Amino acid sequence: MSIYSVTLQSVYSCPALEASEEVQLPDQWVLSWHQAETLKALQDPEIDVVFNTAMTGDGKSLAAYLRVLQGDCCAIGLYPTNELARDQETQIKNYIQQFQPENEPRVVRLSGATLENYAENEDLRKSAAIATRTEQTEVLLTNPDLFHYLHRGAYLMPDDSPDKLWGRIDKVFELFIFDEFHVFAAPQISSVINTMLLIRSTSRRRKFLFLSATPNEQLIQRLRKAGFRCKVINPIAENKYQFPTSVEQQKQLTSENWRQVARSITLNFVALESAAKASEMWLRDNAALILEQFQQHPGSKGAIILNSIAAVKRLKPFFQEHLLPYGLTVNENTGLSGTTERERSLSADLILGTSTIDVGVDFKINFLLFESSDAGNFIQRLGRLGRHDGYQLNNRTIQFKNFTAYALVPKFFTERLFEKDSPPLIQGKQYDRPFLNSTVLDEYRTINDFRGYYKRWGAFQSLHLGRKLGHKTIREQYASSLEIFQTACESVFDRSFRELAGFVKGWAQDWQKLSGKKEGNPIYEDACSFRGSSPLQCGIYDLTEENESDRFKTYDLPGILSNLEIEMISEAAFLRSLNETVQRTQHPIPKGRFSHCLAFMKLHRYREERANWKFTYSGDLSAKAWQIQVLKGIEVWQPDNSWASEINKRLRIEGLVAYVVKRPVADVRFRLKLPMHFQIYPISDSRSFHDAISPYAIAFGQSALLLDTLAYQLKSKGDDPWIF
């Protein structure tokens, strides 16, 4: 094992070139250049969409809400995770307290869970709950999922007008803010484009602001094609950052009102073999190094960010036992962590987490160890470090003395960075952040951007919205809007509504024959969804969770088969336990997420080793490959699994939107550059059941649609033609 070290220089952000007399700021506050430029662009009637690409930690949130803080407008902030929305709620309320605008803007955070609880407590339908909450706020913080479904009429009754909610919301709120949008893929970007086109076609022109250090070029290009007037604010391109190498330079910049946004970091690249649990084993073997950081630098706060929830669950008790004798606290923050645990984790001395903490959450640390799956993931996670000088503890300010990161990366990556002829990085040298980021993008694994999705599948969202505009209750009111919307969508996605409608009709007929049901169209429904459905999602009662109210969770079947030791229970028993817990604790638990679960289980513990399993199909898969379809007859095979037969009784009768590829999973992942957590699995048929390596790969739901846009790259002569 090799470790290579470099130093990242600190980052200073340029102040606004001239102070605007119209902007009321707290005493001693100076806007950064990008903040002033963002405000100017949002006030410019000739600009519709603004992209702020300032670096992580440079105050993009303040730039976003400056108009609100001047009492100038109402805004909706859209955040990819509930953790980030909660973090931003605290930050915006602090801004309001410091700016003290005369209208005292009200801030409301609304997620699927909080909406369900509010509706139940107030005895309201969800549509009425949304209307009530949005009428009582100047700043609405929610997620793009809820925003997507709200504009598609998901919370309405069949006879309601489709514009019952969005007709009001799109007129009240003048600014729509999309934060950390680079974490989303083509289906979500398609949704946002379609929703923006709907808003523009049916309302007065609104402003849209995207905050991301790495903006999506596909989004910008398609918005411009649709006629949106876009402005990109890029401080790096405009030389609005400085990277001082001495204390004297730092003092000079500070005297000129340049603001430090990132501290100098010692970055260590740890080269690991590409093996399962390599990072986990290194962390166990180097636990003394982590303890040493706390002992040599009292007051330190650290984070470990890993790719696997199971790895975090296994490492948490290990580090608790290792660090507890020294008075150090360890907590976790993952997708399977309860709300109480997540909130508690942000004050721990060492936090172990997954992607729930690497997307924008502003926690204060000076010590970071992290895995990464690709270049963008590496840059995102490293950006969590060096943002703060210290933290408050019992009304005392604890100052960080140094900032250190350990990047746990594949050996091939360190070889490209340090060992090839004319390597881009040299051991012990100093580099600025933009250079490091561009080097990582050049040398590390890049993932597929699925750009074929927009034309192939994104347009079905357009058709769905167009049909809503043609609803009998609003047809006359929006006749001209529908024409404008349809023309724009057909231009952006290069597909005609007539062509799309033909496919939708054919899928509906196929589904009727397969299921015997008169209603439903699973392929169309997945194409119109935001993140896709979860046909393999299961309800989990987590016995490892300390907080009783947080024990009710959901998790996908493949993750359960790989990492969890469970016991099957009935849906009735699960819901009975949930209701008893609510009555006993008087703490509401949202039930909506459990309404479409495949099965219900008790989680006893996490496996020490990942278990092998595969999907199986009783027929011939060669006839099913290379096409989007609804497939029945899928089962799982896992040796020594006592509950597999019970889950198979339910699974085999499910109609699953699927795409089958005549290639092993590892080959498909490598050749198509799929993201690490892309949901694709091994599957065997009656002819290949006993093969050591399953010769087929299968994806479900939205993952199947994404795979469909790429699979032509894998086809060889003699395979069925790729047509649509």
PDB file of N, CA, C and O in Angstrom, residues 678-724:
ATOM      1  N   PHE A 678     -25.710   2.108  -9.570  1.00  0.00           N
ATOM      2  CA  PHE A 678     -26.711   1.825 -10.600  1.00  0.00           C
ATOM      3  C   PHE A 678     -27.313   0.451 -10.336  1.00  0.00           C
ATOM      4  O   PHE A 678     -26.603  -0.529 -10.107  1.00  0.00           O
ATOM      5  N   GLN A 679     -28.634   0.365 -10.381  1.00  0.00           N
ATOM      6  CA  GLN A 679     -29.330  -0.851  -9.949  1.00  0.00           C
ATOM      7  C   GLN A 679     -29.446  -1.847 -11.103  1.00  0.00           C
ATOM      8  O   GLN A 679     -30.444  -1.897 -11.820  1.00  0.00           O
ATOM      9  N   ILE A 680     -28.417  -2.658 -11.251  1.00  0.00           N
ATOM     10  CA  ILE A 680     -28.379  -3.718 -12.261  1.00  0.00           C
ATOM     11  C   ILE A 680     -27.880  -4.986 -11.583  1.00  0.00           C
ATOM     12  O   ILE A 680     -26.954  -4.937 -10.752  1.00  0.00           O
ATOM     13  N   TYR A 681     -28.492  -6.133 -11.920  1.00  0.00           N
ATOM     14  CA  TYR A 681     -28.264  -7.343 -11.143  1.00  0.00           C
ATOM     15  C   TYR A 681     -28.073  -8.556 -12.056  1.00  0.00           C
ATOM     16  O   TYR A 681     -28.551  -8.575 -13.194  1.00  0.00           O
ATOM     17  N   PRO A 682     -27.407  -9.597 -11.546  1.00  0.00           N
ATOM     18  CA  PRO A 682     -27.262 -10.836 -12.321  1.00  0.00           C
ATOM     19  C   PRO A 682     -28.576 -11.605 -12.370  1.00  0.00           C
ATOM     20  O   PRO A 682     -29.347 -11.611 -11.406  1.00  0.00           O
ATOM     21  N   ILE A 683     -28.838 -12.258 -13.498  1.00  0.00           N
ATOM     22  CA  ILE A 683     -30.028 -13.095 -13.629  1.00  0.00           C
ATOM     23  C   ILE A 683     -29.709 -14.274 -14.539  1.00  0.00           C
ATOM     24  O   ILE A 683     -28.983 -14.129 -15.531  1.00  0.00           O
ATOM     25  N   SER A 684     -30.228 -15.436 -14.181  1.00  0.00           N
ATOM     26  CA  SER A 684     -30.064 -16.653 -14.984  1.00  0.00           C
ATOM     27  C   SER A 684     -31.436 -17.163 -15.411  1.00  0.00           C
ATOM     28  O   SER A 684     -32.437 -16.916 -14.734  1.00  0.00           O
ATOM     29  N   ASP A 685     -31.448 -17.876 -16.532  1.00  0.00           N
ATOM     30  CA  ASP A 685     -32.709 -18.487 -16.972  1.00  0.00           C
ATOM     31  C   ASP A 685     -32.601 -20.003 -16.836  1.00  0.00           C
ATOM     32  O   ASP A 685     -31.646 -20.531 -16.249  1.00  0.00           O
ATOM     33  N   SER A 686     -33.560 -20.733 -17.399  1.00  0.00           N
ATOM     34  CA  SER A 686     -33.605 -22.186 -17.236  1.00  0.00           C
ATOM     35  C   SER A 686     -32.377 -22.857 -17.840  1.00  0.00           C
ATOM     36  O   SER A 686     -31.957 -23.923 -17.373  1.00  0.00           O
ATOM     37  N   ARG A 687     -31.771 -22.242 -18.865  1.00  0.00           N
ATOM     38  CA  ARG A 687     -30.600 -22.837 -19.518  1.00  0.00           C
ATOM     39  C   ARG A 687     -29.293 -22.529 -18.793  1.00  0.00           C
ATOM     40  O   ARG A 687     -28.290 -23.218 -19.008  1.00  0.00           O
ATOM     41  N   SER A 688     -29.290 -21.465 -17.998  1.00  0.00           N
ATOM     42  CA  SER A 688     -28.019 -21.010 -17.403  1.00  0.00           C
ATOM     43  C   SER A 688     -28.052 -21.015 -15.877  1.00  0.00           C
ATOM     44  O   SER A 688     -27.165 -20.447 -15.240  1.00  0.00           O
ATOM     45  N   PHE A 689     -29.058 -21.672 -15.303  1.00  0.00           N
ATOM     46  CA  PHE A 689     -29.240 -21.609 -13.855  1.00  0.00           C
ATOM     47  C   PHE A 689     -27.984 -22.056 -13.094  1.00  0.00           C
ATOM     48  O   PHE A 689     -27.631 -21.490 -12.059  1.00  0.00           O
ATOM     49  N   HIS A 690     -27.297 -23.048 -13.611  1.00  0.00           N
ATOM     50  CA  HIS A 690     -26.149 -23.608 -12.891  1.00  0.00           C
ATOM     51  C   HIS A 690     -24.811 -22.979 -13.304  1.00  0.00           C
ATOM     52  O   HIS A 690     -23.762 -23.385 -12.797  1.00  0.00           O
ATOM     53  N   ASP A 691     -24.845 -21.986 -14.188  1.00  0.00           N
ATOM     54  CA  ASP A 691     -23.607 -21.306 -14.579  1.00  0.00           C
ATOM     55  C   ASP A 691     -23.008 -20.577 -13.376  1.00  0.00           C
ATOM     56  O   ASP A 691     -23.736 -19.970 -12.573  1.00  0.00           O
ATOM     57  N   ALA A 692     -21.688 -20.633 -13.267  1.00  0.00           N
ATOM     58  CA  ALA A 692     -21.014 -19.973 -12.141  1.00  0.00           C
ATOM     59  C   ALA A 692     -21.224 -18.456 -12.173  1.00  0.00           C
ATOM     60  O   ALA A 692     -21.374 -17.813 -11.130  1.00  0.00           O
ATOM     61  N   ILE A 693     -21.218 -17.897 -13.374  1.00  0.00           N
ATOM     62  CA  ILE A 693     -21.471 -16.462 -13.558  1.00  0.00           C
ATOM     63  C   ILE A 693     -22.703 -16.310 -14.430  1.00  0.00           C
ATOM     64  O   ILE A 693     -22.753 -16.845 -15.546  1.00  0.00           O
ATOM     65  N   SER A 694     -23.691 -15.586 -13.929  1.00  0.00           N
ATOM     66  CA  SER A 694     -24.925 -15.411 -14.689  1.00  0.00           C
ATOM     67  C   SER A 694     -24.629 -14.705 -16.012  1.00  0.00           C
ATOM     68  O   SER A 694     -23.976 -13.652 -16.017  1.00  0.00           O
ATOM     69  N   PRO A 695     -25.080 -15.268 -17.121  1.00  0.00           N
ATOM     70  CA  PRO A 695     -24.757 -14.677 -18.430  1.00  0.00           C
ATOM     71  C   PRO A 695     -25.631 -13.480 -18.795  1.00  0.00           C
ATOM     72  O   PRO A 695     -25.398 -12.841 -19.815  1.00  0.00           O
ATOM     73  N   TYR A 696     -26.630 -13.182 -17.971  1.00  0.00           N
ATOM     74  CA  TYR A 696     -27.533 -12.061 -18.253  1.00  0.00           C
ATOM     75  C   TYR A 696     -27.467 -11.048 -17.111  1.00  0.00           C
ATOM     76  O   TYR A 696     -27.151 -11.385 -15.963  1.00  0.00           O
ATOM     77  N   ALA A 697     -27.806  -9.794 -17.456  1.00  0.00           N
ATOM     78  CA  ALA A 697     -27.968  -8.733 -16.457  1.00  0.00           C
ATOM     79  C   ALA A 697     -29.360  -8.134 -16.632  1.00  0.00           C
ATOM     80  O   ALA A 697     -29.881  -8.075 -17.748  1.00  0.00           O
ATOM     81  N   ILE A 698     -29.957  -7.695 -15.524  1.00  0.00           N
ATOM     82  CA  ILE A 698     -31.304  -7.125 -15.587  1.00  0.00           C
ATOM     83  C   ILE A 698     -31.375  -5.855 -14.748  1.00  0.00           C
ATOM     84  O   ILE A 698     -30.751  -5.750 -13.687  1.00  0.00           O
ATOM     85  N   ALA A 699     -32.108  -4.863 -15.251  1.00  0.00           N
ATOM     86  CA  ALA A 699     -32.388  -3.630 -14.509  1.00  0.00           C
ATOM     87  C   ALA A 699     -33.893  -3.441 -14.476  1.00  0.00           C
ATOM     88  O   ALA A 699     -34.608  -3.879 -15.384  1.00  0.00           O
ATOM     89  N   PHE A 700     -34.377  -2.777 -13.421  1.00  0.00           N
ATOM     90  CA  PHE A 700     -35.811  -2.600 -13.244  1.00  0.00           C
ATOM     91  C   PHE A 700     -36.170  -1.114 -13.180  1.00  0.00           C
ATOM     92  O   PHE A 700     -35.347  -0.270 -12.821  1.00  0.00           O
ATOM     93  N   GLY A 701     -37.429  -0.811 -13.491  1.00  0.00           N
ATOM     94  CA  GLY A 701     -37.951   0.535 -13.314  1.00  0.00           C
ATOM     95  C   GLY A 701     -37.183   1.573 -14.111  1.00  0.00           C
ATOM     96  O   GLY A 701     -36.839   1.377 -15.276  1.00  0.00           O
ATOM     97  N   GLN A 702     -36.909   2.685 -13.479  1.00  0.00           N
ATOM     98  CA  GLN A 702     -36.216   3.765 -14.167  1.00  0.00           C
ATOM     99  C   GLN A 702     -34.808   3.355 -14.596  1.00  0.00           C
ATOM    100  O   GLN A 702     -34.313   3.803 -15.630  1.00  0.00           O
ATOM    101  N   SER A 703     -34.167   2.480 -13.828  1.00  0.00           N
ATOM    102  CA  SER A 703     -32.854   1.971 -14.231  1.00  0.00           C
ATOM    103  C   SER A 703     -32.946   1.215 -15.551  1.00  0.00           C
ATOM    104  O   SER A 703     -32.029   1.256 -16.374  1.00  0.00           O
ATOM    105  N   ALA A 704     -34.067   0.522 -15.770  1.00  0.00           N
ATOM    106  CA  ALA A 704     -34.273  -0.187 -17.039  1.00  0.00           C
ATOM    107  C   ALA A 704     -34.360   0.799 -18.198  1.00  0.00           C
ATOM    108  O   ALA A 704     -33.803   0.564 -19.277  1.00  0.00           O
ATOM    109  N   LEU A 705     -35.049   1.924 -17.985  1.00  0.00           N
ATOM    110  CA  LEU A 705     -35.151   2.935 -19.036  1.00  0.00           C
ATOM    111  C   LEU A 705     -33.789   3.549 -19.341  1.00  0.00           C
ATOM    112  O   LEU A 705     -33.441   3.786 -20.504  1.00  0.00           O
ATOM    113  N   LEU A 706     -33.013   3.803 -18.305  1.00  0.00           N
ATOM    114  CA  LEU A 706     -31.663   4.347 -18.508  1.00  0.00           C
ATOM    115  C   LEU A 706     -30.786   3.354 -19.264  1.00  0.00           C
ATOM    116  O   LEU A 706     -30.059   3.717 -20.188  1.00  0.00           O
ATOM    117  N   LEU A 707     -30.853   2.096 -18.869  1.00  0.00           N
ATOM    118  CA  LEU A 707     -30.058   1.071 -19.543  1.00  0.00           C
ATOM    119  C   LEU A 707     -30.459   0.946 -21.004  1.00  0.00           C
ATOM    120  O   LEU A 707     -29.612   0.738 -21.884  1.00  0.00           O
ATOM    121  N   ASP A 708     -31.737   1.096 -21.276  1.00  0.00           N
ATOM    122  CA  ASP A 708     -32.254   1.010 -22.637  1.00  0.00           C
ATOM    123  C   ASP A 708     -31.594   2.034 -23.567  1.00  0.00           C
ATOM    124  O   ASP A 708     -31.419   1.784 -24.753  1.00  0.00           O
ATOM    125  N   THR A 709     -31.217   3.187 -23.017  1.00  0.00           N
ATOM    126  CA  THR A 709     -30.610   4.223 -23.861  1.00  0.00           C
ATOM    127  C   THR A 709     -29.157   3.906 -24.224  1.00  0.00           C
ATOM    128  O   THR A 709     -28.593   4.537 -25.110  1.00  0.00           O
ATOM    129  N   LEU A 710     -28.561   2.920 -23.538  1.00  0.00           N
ATOM    130  CA  LEU A 710     -27.142   2.612 -23.753  1.00  0.00           C
ATOM    131  C   LEU A 710     -26.893   1.238 -24.358  1.00  0.00           C
ATOM    132  O   LEU A 710     -25.821   0.982 -24.913  1.00  0.00           O
ATOM    133  N   ALA A 711     -27.867   0.333 -24.242  1.00  0.00           N
ATOM    134  CA  ALA A 711     -27.607  -1.086 -24.509  1.00  0.00           C
ATOM    135  C   ALA A 711     -27.154  -1.360 -25.938  1.00  0.00           C
ATOM    136  O   ALA A 711     -26.480  -2.362 -26.196  1.00  0.00           O
ATOM    137  N   TYR A 712     -27.487  -0.448 -26.876  1.00  0.00           N
ATOM    138  CA  TYR A 712     -27.049  -0.668 -28.258  1.00  0.00           C
ATOM    139  C   TYR A 712     -25.534  -0.779 -28.355  1.00  0.00           C
ATOM    140  O   TYR A 712     -24.991  -1.415 -29.274  1.00  0.00           O
ATOM    141  N   GLN A 713     -24.816  -0.182 -27.392  1.00  0.00           N
ATOM    142  CA  GLN A 713     -23.347  -0.237 -27.408  1.00  0.00           C
ATOM    143  C   GLN A 713     -22.829  -1.649 -27.124  1.00  0.00           C
ATOM    144  O   GLN A 713     -21.667  -1.951 -27.403  1.00  0.00           O
ATOM    145  N   LEU A 714     -23.681  -2.500 -26.565  1.00  0.00           N
ATOM    146  CA  LEU A 714     -23.263  -3.851 -26.199  1.00  0.00           C
ATOM    147  C   LEU A 714     -23.660  -4.900 -27.226  1.00  0.00           C
ATOM    148  O   LEU A 714     -23.221  -6.037 -27.160  1.00  0.00           O
ATOM    149  N   LYS A 715     -24.538  -4.514 -28.135  1.00  0.00           N
ATOM    150  CA  LYS A 715     -25.076  -5.505 -29.068  1.00  0.00           C
ATOM    151  C   LYS A 715     -24.045  -5.887 -30.123  1.00  0.00           C
ATOM    152  O   LYS A 715     -23.259  -5.074 -30.579  1.00  0.00           O
ATOM    153  N   SER A 716     -24.073  -7.142 -30.468  1.00  0.00           N
ATOM    154  CA  SER A 716     -23.155  -7.645 -31.499  1.00  0.00           C
ATOM    155  C   SER A 716     -23.964  -8.130 -32.691  1.00  0.00           C
ATOM    156  O   SER A 716     -25.191  -8.196 -32.654  1.00  0.00           O
ATOM    157  N   LYS A 717     -23.286  -8.490 -33.760  1.00  0.00           N
ATOM    158  CA  LYS A 717     -23.987  -8.987 -34.945  1.00  0.00           C
ATOM    159  C   LYS A 717     -24.813 -10.213 -34.590  1.00  0.00           C
ATOM    160  O   LYS A 717     -24.377 -11.100 -33.871  1.00  0.00           O
ATOM    161  N   GLY A 718     -26.004 -10.250 -35.117  1.00  0.00           N
ATOM    162  CA  GLY A 718     -26.881 -11.380 -34.852  1.00  0.00           C
ATOM    163  C   GLY A 718     -27.888 -11.108 -33.765  1.00  0.00           C
ATOM    164  O   GLY A 718     -28.883 -11.819 -33.640  1.00  0.00           O
ATOM    165  N   ASP A 719     -27.624 -10.070 -32.930  1.00  0.00           N
ATOM    166  CA  ASP A 719     -28.612  -9.705 -31.918  1.00  0.00           C
ATOM    167  C   ASP A 719     -29.795  -9.010 -32.584  1.00  0.00           C
ATOM    168  O   ASP A 719     -29.691  -8.508 -33.700  1.00  0.00           O
ATOM    169  N   ASP A 720     -30.886  -8.972 -31.863  1.00  0.00           N
ATOM    170  CA  ASP A 720     -32.076  -8.335 -32.406  1.00  0.00           C
ATOM    171  C   ASP A 720     -31.811  -6.857 -32.679  1.00  0.00           C
ATOM    172  O   ASP A 720     -31.051  -6.220 -31.960  1.00  0.00           O
ATOM    173  N   PRO A 721     -32.444  -6.295 -33.693  1.00  0.00           N
ATOM    174  CA  PRO A 721     -32.227  -4.875 -33.991  1.00  0.00           C
ATOM    175  C   PRO A 721     -32.757  -3.993 -32.866  1.00  0.00           C
ATOM    176  O   PRO A 721     -33.742  -4.323 -32.210  1.00  0.00           O
ATOM    177  N   TRP A 722     -32.086  -2.869 -32.678  1.00  0.00           N
ATOM    178  CA  TRP A 722     -32.454  -1.924 -31.618  1.00  0.00           C
ATOM    179  C   TRP A 722     -33.385  -0.893 -32.220  1.00  0.00           C
ATOM    180  O   TRP A 722     -32.981  -0.015 -32.970  1.00  0.00           O
ATOM    181  N   ILE A 723     -34.678  -1.029 -31.946  1.00  0.00           N
ATOM    182  CA  ILE A 723     -35.641  -0.110 -32.536  1.00  0.00           C
ATOM    183  C   ILE A 723     -36.559   0.419 -31.460  1.00  0.00           C
ATOM    184  O   ILE A 723     -36.676  -0.165 -30.390  1.00  0.00           O
ATOM    185  N   PHE A 724     -37.204   1.557 -31.755  1.00  0.00           N
ATOM    186  CA  PHE A 724     -38.099   2.176 -30.773  1.00  0.00           C
ATOM    187  C   PHE A 724     -39.172   2.946 -31.509  1.00  0.00           C
ATOM    188  O   PHE A 724     -38.863   3.785 -32.329  1.00  0.00           O
TER     189      PHE A 724
END
